[in-house]
PDB file of C-alpha atoms and ligand atoms in Angstrom:
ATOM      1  CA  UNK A   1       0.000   0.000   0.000  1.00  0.00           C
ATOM      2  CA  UNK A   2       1.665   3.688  -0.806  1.00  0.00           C
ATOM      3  CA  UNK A   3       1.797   6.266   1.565  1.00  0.00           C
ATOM      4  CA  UNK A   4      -1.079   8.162   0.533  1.00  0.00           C
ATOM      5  CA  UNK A   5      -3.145   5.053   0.448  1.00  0.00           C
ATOM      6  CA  UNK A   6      -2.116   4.392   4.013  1.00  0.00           C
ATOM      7  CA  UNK A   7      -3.072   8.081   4.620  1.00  0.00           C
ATOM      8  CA  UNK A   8      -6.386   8.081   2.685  1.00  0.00           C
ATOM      9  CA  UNK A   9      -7.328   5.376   4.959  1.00  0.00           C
ATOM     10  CA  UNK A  10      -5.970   6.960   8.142  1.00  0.00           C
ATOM     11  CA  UNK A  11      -8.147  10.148   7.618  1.00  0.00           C
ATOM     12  CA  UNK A  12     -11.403   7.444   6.655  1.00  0.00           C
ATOM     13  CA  UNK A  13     -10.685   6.083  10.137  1.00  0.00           C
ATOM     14  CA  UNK A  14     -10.549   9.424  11.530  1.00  0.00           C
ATOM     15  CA  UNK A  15     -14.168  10.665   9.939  1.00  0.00           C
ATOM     16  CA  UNK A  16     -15.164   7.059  11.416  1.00  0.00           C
ATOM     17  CA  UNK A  17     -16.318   6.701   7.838  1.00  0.00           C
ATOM     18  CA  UNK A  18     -15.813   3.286   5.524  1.00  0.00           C
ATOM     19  CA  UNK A  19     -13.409   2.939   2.496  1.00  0.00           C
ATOM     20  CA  UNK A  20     -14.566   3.453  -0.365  1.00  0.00           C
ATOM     21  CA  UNK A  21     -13.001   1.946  -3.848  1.00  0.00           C
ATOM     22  CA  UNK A  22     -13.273   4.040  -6.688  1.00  0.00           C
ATOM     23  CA  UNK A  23     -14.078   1.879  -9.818  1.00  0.00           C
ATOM     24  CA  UNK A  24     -12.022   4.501 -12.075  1.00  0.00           C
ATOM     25  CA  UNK A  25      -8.747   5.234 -11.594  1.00  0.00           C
ATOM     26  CA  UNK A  26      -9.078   9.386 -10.981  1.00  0.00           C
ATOM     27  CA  UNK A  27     -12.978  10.391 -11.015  1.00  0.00           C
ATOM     28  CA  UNK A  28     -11.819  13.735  -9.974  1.00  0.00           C
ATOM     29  CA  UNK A  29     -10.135  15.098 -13.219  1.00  0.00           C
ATOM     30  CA  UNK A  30     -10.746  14.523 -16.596  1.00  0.00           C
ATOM     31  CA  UNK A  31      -8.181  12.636 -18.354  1.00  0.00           C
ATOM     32  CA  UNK A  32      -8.842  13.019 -22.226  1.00  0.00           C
ATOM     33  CA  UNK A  33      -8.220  16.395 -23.885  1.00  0.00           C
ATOM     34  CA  UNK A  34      -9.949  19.706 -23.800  1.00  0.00           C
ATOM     35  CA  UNK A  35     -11.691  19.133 -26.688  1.00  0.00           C
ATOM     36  CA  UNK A  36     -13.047  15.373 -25.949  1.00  0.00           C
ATOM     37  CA  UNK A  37     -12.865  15.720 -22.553  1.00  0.00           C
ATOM     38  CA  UNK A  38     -16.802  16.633 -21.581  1.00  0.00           C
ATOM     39  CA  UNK A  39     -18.687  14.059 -23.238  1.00  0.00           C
ATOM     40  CA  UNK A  40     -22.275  13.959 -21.787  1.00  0.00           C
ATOM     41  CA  UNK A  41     -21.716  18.023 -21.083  1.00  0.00           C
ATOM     42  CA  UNK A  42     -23.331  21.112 -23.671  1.00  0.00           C
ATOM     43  CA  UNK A  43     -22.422  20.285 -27.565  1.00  0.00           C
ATOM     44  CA  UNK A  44     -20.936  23.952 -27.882  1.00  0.00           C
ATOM     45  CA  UNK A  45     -17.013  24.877 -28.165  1.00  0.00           C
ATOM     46  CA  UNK A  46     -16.214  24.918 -24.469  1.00  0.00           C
ATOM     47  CA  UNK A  47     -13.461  27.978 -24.649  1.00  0.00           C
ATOM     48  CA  UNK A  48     -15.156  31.236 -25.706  1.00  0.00           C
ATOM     49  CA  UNK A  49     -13.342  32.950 -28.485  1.00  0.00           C
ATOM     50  CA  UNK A  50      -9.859  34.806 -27.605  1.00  0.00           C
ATOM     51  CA  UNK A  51     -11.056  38.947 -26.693  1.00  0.00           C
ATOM     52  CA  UNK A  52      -9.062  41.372 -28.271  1.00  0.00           C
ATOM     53  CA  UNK A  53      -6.284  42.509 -25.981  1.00  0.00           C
ATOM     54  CA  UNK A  54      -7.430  45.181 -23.467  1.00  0.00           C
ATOM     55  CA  UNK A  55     -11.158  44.976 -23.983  1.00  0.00           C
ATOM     56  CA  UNK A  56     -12.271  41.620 -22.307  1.00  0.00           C
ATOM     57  CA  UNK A  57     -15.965  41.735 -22.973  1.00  0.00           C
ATOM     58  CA  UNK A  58     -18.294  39.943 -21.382  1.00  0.00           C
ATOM     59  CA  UNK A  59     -18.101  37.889 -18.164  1.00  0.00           C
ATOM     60  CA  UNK A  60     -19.910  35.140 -19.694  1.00  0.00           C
ATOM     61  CA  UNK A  61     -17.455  35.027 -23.070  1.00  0.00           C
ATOM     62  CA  UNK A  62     -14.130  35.240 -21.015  1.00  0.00           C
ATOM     63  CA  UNK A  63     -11.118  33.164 -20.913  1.00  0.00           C
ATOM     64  CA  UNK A  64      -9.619  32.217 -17.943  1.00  0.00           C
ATOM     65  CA  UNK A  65      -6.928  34.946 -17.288  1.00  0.00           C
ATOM     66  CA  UNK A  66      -9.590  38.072 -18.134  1.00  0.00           C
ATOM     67  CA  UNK A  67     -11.762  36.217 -16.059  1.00  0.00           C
ATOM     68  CA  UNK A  68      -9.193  36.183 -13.157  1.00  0.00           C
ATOM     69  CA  UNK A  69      -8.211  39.574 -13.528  1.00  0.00           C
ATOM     70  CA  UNK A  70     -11.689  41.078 -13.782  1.00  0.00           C
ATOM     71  CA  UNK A  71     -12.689  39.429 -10.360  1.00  0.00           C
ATOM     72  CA  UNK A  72      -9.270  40.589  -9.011  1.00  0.00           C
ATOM     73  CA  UNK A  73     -10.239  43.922  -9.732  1.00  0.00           C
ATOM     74  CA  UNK A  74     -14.574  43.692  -9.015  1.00  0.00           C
ATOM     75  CA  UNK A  75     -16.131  46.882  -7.357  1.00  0.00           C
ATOM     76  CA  UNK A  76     -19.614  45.288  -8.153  1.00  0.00           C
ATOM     77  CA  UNK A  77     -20.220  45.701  -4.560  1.00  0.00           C
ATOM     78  CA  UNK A  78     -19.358  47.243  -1.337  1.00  0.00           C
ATOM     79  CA  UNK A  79     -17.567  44.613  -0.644  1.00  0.00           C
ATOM     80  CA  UNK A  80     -14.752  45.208  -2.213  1.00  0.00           C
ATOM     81  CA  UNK A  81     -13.903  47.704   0.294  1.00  0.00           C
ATOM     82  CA  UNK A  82     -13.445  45.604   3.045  1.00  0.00           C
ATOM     83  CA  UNK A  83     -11.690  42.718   1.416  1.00  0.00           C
ATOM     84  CA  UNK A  84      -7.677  42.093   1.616  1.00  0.00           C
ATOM     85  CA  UNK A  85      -7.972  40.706  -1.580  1.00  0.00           C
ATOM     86  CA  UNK A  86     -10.132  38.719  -3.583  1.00  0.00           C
ATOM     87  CA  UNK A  87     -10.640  34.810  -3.635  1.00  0.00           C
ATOM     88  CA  UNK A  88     -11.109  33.659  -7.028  1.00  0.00           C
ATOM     89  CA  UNK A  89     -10.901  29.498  -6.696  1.00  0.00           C
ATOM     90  CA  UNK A  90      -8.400  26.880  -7.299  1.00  0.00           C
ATOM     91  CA  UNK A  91      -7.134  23.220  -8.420  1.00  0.00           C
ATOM     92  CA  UNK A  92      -7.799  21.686 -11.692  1.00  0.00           C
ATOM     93  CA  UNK A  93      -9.259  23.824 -14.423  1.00  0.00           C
ATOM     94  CA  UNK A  94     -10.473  20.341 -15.818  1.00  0.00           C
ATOM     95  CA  UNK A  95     -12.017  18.914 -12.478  1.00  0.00           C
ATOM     96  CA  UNK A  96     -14.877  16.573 -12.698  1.00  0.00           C
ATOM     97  CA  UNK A  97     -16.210  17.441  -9.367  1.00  0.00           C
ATOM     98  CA  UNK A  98     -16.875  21.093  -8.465  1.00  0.00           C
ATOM     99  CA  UNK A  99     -17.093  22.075  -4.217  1.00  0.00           C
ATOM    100  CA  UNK A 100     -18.683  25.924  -3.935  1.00  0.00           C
ATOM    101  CA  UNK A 101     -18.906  26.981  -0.715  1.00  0.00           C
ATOM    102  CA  UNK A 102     -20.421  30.231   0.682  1.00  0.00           C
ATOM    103  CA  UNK A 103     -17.773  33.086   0.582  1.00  0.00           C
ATOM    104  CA  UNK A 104     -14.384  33.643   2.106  1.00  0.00           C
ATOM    105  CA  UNK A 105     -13.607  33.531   5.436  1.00  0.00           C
ATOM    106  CA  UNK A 106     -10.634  35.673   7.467  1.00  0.00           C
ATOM    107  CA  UNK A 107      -8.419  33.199   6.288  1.00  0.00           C
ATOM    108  CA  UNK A 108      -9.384  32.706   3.229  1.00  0.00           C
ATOM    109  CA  UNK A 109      -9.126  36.512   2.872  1.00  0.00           C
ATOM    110  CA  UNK A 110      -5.796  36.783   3.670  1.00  0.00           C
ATOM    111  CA  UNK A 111      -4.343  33.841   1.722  1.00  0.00           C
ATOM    112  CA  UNK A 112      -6.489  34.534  -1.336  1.00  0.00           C
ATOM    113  CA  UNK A 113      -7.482  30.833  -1.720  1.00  0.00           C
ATOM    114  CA  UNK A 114     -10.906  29.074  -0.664  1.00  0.00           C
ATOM    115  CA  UNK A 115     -11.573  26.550   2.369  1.00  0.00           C
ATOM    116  CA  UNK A 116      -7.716  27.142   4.189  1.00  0.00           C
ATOM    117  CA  UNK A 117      -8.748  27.812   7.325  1.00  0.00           C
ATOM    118  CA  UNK A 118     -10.336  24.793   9.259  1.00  0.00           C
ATOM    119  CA  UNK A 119     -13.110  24.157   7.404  1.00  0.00           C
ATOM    120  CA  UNK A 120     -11.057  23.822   5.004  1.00  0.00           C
ATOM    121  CA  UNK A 121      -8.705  21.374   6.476  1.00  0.00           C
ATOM    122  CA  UNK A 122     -11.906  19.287   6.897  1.00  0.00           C
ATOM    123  CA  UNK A 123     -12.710  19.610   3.577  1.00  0.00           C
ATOM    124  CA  UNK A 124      -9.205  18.534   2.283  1.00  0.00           C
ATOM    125  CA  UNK A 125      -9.944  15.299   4.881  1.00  0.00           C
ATOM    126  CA  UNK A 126     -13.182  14.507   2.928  1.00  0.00           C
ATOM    127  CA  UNK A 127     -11.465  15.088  -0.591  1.00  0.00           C
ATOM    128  CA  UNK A 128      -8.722  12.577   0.444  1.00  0.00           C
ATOM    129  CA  UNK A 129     -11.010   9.927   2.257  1.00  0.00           C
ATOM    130  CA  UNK A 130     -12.939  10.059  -1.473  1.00  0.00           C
ATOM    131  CA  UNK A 131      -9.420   9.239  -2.466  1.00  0.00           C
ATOM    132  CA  UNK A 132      -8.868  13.235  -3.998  1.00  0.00           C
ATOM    133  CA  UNK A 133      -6.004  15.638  -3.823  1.00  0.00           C
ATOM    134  CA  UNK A 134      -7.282  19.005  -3.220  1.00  0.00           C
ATOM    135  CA  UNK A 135      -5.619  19.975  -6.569  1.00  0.00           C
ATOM    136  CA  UNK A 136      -7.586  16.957  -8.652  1.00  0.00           C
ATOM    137  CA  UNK A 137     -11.349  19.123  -7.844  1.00  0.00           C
ATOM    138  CA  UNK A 138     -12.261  22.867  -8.499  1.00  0.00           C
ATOM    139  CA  UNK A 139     -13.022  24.457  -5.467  1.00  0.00           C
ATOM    140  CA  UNK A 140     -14.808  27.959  -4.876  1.00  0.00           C
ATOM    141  CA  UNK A 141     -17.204  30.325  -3.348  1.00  0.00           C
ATOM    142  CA  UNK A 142     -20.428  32.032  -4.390  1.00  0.00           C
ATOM    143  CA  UNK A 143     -19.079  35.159  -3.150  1.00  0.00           C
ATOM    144  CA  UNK A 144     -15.256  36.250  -3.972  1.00  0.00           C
ATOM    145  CA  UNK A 145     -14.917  38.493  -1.193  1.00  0.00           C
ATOM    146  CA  UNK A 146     -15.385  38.283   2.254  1.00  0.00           C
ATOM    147  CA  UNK A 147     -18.422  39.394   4.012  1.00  0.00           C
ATOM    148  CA  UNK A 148     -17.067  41.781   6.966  1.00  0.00           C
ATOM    149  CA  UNK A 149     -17.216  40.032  10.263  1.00  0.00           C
ATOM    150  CA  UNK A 150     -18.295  36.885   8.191  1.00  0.00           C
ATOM    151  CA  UNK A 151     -22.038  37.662   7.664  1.00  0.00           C
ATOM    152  CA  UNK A 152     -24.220  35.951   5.584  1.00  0.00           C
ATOM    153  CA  UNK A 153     -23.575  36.706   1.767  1.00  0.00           C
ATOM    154  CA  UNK A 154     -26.628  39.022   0.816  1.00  0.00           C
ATOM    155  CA  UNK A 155     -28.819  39.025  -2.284  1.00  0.00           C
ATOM    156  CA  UNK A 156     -27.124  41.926  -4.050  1.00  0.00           C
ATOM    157  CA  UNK A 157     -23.935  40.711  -3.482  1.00  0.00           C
ATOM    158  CA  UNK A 158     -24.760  37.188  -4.445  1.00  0.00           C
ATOM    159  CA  UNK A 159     -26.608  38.533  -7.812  1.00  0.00           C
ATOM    160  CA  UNK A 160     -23.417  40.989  -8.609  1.00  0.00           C
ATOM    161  CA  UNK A 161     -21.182  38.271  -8.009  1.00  0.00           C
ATOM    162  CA  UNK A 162     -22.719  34.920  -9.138  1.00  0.00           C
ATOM    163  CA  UNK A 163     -21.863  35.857 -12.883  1.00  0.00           C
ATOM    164  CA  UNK A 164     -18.141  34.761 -12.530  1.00  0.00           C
ATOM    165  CA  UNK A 165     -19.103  31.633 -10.999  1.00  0.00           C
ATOM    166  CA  UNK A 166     -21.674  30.773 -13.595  1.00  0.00           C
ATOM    167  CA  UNK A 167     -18.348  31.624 -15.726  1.00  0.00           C
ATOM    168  CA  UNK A 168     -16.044  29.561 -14.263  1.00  0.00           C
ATOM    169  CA  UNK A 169     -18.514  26.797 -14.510  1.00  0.00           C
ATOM    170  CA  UNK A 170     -19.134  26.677 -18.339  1.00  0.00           C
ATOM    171  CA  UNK A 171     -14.812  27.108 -18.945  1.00  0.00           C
ATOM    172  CA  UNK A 172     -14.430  23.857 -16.198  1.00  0.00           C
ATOM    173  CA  UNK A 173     -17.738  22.154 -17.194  1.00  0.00           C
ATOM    174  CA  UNK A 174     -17.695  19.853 -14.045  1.00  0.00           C
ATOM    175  CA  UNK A 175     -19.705  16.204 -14.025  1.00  0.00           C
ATOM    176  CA  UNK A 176     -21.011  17.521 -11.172  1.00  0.00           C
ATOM    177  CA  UNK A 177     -21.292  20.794  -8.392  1.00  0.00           C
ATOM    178  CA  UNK A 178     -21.368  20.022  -4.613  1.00  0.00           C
ATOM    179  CA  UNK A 179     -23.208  23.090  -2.624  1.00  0.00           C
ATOM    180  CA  UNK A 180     -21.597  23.133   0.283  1.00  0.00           C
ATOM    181  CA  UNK A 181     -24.118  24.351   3.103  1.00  0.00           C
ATOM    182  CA  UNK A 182     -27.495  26.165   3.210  1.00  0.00           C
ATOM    183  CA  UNK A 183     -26.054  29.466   1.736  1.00  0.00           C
ATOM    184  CA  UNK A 184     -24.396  27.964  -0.987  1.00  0.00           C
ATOM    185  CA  UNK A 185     -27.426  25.725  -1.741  1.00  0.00           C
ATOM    186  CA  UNK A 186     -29.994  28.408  -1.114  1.00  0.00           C
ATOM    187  CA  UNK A 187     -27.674  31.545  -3.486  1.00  0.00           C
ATOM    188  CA  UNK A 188     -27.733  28.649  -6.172  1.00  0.00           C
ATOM    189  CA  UNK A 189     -30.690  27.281  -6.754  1.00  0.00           C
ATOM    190  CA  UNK A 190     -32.865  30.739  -5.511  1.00  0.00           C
ATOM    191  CA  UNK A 191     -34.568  28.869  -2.767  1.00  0.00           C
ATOM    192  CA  UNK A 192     -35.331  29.180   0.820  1.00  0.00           C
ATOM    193  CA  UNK A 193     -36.104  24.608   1.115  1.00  0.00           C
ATOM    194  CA  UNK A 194     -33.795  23.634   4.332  1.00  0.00           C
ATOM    195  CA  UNK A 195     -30.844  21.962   3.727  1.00  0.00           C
ATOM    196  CA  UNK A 196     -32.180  18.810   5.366  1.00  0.00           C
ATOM    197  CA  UNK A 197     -34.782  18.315   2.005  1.00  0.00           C
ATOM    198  CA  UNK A 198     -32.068  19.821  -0.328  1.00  0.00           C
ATOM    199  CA  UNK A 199     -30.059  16.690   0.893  1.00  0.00           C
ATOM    200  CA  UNK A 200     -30.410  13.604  -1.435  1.00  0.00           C
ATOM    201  CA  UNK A 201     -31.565  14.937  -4.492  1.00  0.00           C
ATOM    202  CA  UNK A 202     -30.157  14.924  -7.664  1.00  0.00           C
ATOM    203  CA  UNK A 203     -30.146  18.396  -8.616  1.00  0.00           C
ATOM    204  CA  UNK A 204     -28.815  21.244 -11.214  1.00  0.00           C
ATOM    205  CA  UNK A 205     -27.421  24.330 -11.375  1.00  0.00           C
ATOM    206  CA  UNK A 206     -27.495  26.099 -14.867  1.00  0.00           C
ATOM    207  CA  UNK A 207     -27.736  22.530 -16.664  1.00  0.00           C
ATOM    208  CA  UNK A 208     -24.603  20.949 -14.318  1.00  0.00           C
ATOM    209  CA  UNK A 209     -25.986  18.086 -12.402  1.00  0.00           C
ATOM    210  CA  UNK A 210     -25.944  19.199  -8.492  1.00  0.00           C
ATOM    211  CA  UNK A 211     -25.942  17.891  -5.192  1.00  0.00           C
ATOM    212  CA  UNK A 212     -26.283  19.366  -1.852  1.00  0.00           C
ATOM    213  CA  UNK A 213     -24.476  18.768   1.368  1.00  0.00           C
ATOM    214  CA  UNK A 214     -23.347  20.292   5.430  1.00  0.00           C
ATOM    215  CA  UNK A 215     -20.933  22.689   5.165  1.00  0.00           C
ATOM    216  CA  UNK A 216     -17.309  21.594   6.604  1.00  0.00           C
ATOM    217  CA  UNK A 217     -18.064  24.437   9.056  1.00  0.00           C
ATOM    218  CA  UNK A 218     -21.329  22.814  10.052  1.00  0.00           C
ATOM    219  CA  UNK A 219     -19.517  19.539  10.329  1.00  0.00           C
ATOM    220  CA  UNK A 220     -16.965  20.839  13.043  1.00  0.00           C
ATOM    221  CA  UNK A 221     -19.671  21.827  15.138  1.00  0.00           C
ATOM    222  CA  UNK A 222     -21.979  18.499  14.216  1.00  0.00           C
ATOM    223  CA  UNK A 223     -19.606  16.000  13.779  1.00  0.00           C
ATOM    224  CA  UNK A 224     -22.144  13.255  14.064  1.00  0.00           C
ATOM    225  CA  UNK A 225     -23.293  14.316  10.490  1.00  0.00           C
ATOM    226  CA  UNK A 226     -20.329  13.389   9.081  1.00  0.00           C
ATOM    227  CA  UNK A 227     -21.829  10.076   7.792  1.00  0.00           C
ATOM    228  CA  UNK A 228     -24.871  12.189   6.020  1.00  0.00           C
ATOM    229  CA  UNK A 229     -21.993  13.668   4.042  1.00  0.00           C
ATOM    230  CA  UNK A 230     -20.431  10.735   3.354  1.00  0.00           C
ATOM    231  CA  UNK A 231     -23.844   9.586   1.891  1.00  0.00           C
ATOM    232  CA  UNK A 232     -24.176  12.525   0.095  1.00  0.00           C
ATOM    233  CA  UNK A 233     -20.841  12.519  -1.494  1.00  0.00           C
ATOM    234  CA  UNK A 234     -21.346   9.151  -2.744  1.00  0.00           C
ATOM    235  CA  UNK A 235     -24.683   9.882  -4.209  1.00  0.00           C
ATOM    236  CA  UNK A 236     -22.701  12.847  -6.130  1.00  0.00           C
ATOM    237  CA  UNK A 237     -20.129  10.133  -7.231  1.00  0.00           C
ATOM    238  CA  UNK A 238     -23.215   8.026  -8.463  1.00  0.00           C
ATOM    239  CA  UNK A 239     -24.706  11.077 -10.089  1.00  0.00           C
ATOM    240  CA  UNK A 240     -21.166  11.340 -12.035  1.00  0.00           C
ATOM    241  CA  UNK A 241     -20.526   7.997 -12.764  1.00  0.00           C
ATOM    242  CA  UNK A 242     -24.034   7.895 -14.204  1.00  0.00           C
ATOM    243  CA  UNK A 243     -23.419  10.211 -16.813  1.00  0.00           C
TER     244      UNK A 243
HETATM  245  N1  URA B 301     -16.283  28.864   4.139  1.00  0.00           N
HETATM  246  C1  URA B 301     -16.666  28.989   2.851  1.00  0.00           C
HETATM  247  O1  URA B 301     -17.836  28.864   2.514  1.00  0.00           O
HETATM  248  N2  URA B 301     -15.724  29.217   1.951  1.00  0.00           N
HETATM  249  C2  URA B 301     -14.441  29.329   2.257  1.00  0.00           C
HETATM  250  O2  URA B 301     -13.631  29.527   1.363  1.00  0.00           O
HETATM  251  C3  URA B 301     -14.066  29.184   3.606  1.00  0.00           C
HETATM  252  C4  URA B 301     -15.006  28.963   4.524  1.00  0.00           C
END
């Protein structure tokens, strides 16, 4: 057994959770090439065409490096006053499976990366018990920028920033999204349904098959719901492997 096997299965133990076999090598990251790589995903040319320099155009026709630099830049909202900088996502640009959490935290804030603090150190636990580096998913936010004092995202915010995620989205084309928590689940799929009858279902998000589980937050505080993640992860894995 290789190290991170050994590991994998130390962390499994840890969650008090059971192994779990993948039947494909790497589920997490498309292995074919850009072009063939999304088969059962939309028809159309998944890059938009190349912007002439300096005028980047539209969010939802931008390449990944305007795309970047337009969110590093974002005064859609006030929060862009408050942030250290923004947090724009990160790990494979060709993931399979797609984790969008709320909005940044302190942490997050200062590091400019997504889930670093201790949720996040959870959620690299859960990626690696599913037998995933952190770098083999996509992971994001709703929001880019954190909410002062770590309030709840709010509409206005969520509608000025949910554009670049709907972006980032059609350039990755995931197999399927994972909402983590209520605000994630509810700034997605514009509902107020507890998270408890989210759970379960196989849903979507802009035509990208969807599923809904505790945020790695929640889970430090309820760590008995650990194993309705685990369920819920593998029902994503089924909703992927089903495509
Ligand atoms: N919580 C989130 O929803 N996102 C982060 O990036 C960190 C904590």
């Amino acid at each position: 057994m290789n190290p991170q096997e050994i590991r994998r299965r130390q962390y499994l133990a840890a969650m008090g959770i059971p192994v779990w076999e993948s039947r494909t090598p790497s589920v997490a990251t498309q292995v074919s090439s850009p072009q063939t790589a999304n088969a059962g995903g939309p028809t159309e040319s998944p890059m938009p065409p190349a912007p002439s320099p300096g005028t980047p155009g539209p969010v939802s026709a931008m390449g990944w490096e305007d795309l970047e630099q337009v969110v590093r830049t974002c005064r859609r909202c006030g929060l862009h006053s408050t942030r250290t900088q923004t947090v724009f996502g990160t790990g494979s640009r060709r993931a399979r499976w797609l984790f969008v959490g709320e909005a940044p935290g302190a942490e997050e804030d200062r590091q400019g990366e997504p889930f670093v603090g201790r949720a996040g150190q959870l959620l690299n636990a859960m990626l690696l018990a599913m037998g995933f580096k952190r770098e083999d998913v996509y992971i994001a936010n709703v929001l880019k920028c954190r909410p002062p004092n770590n309030r709840d995202p709010q509409a206005e915010e969520v509608l000025q920033c949910e554009p670049y995620l709907l972006r980032q989205i059609e350039l990755i084309d995931p197999g399927v999204i994972v909402a983590l928590g209520r605000h994630a689940a509810h700034s997605l799929l514009k509902t107020e349904m507890a998270l408890g009858k989210l759970r379960g279902q196989r849903l979507s998000y802009h035509g990208t098959p969807m599923v809904v589980t505790y945020h790695p937050a929640y889970l430090l505080r309820n760590p008995v719901d650990k194993r309705k993640v685990w369920d819920d992860l593998c029902l994503a894995r089924d909703v992927l492997e089903s495509q």
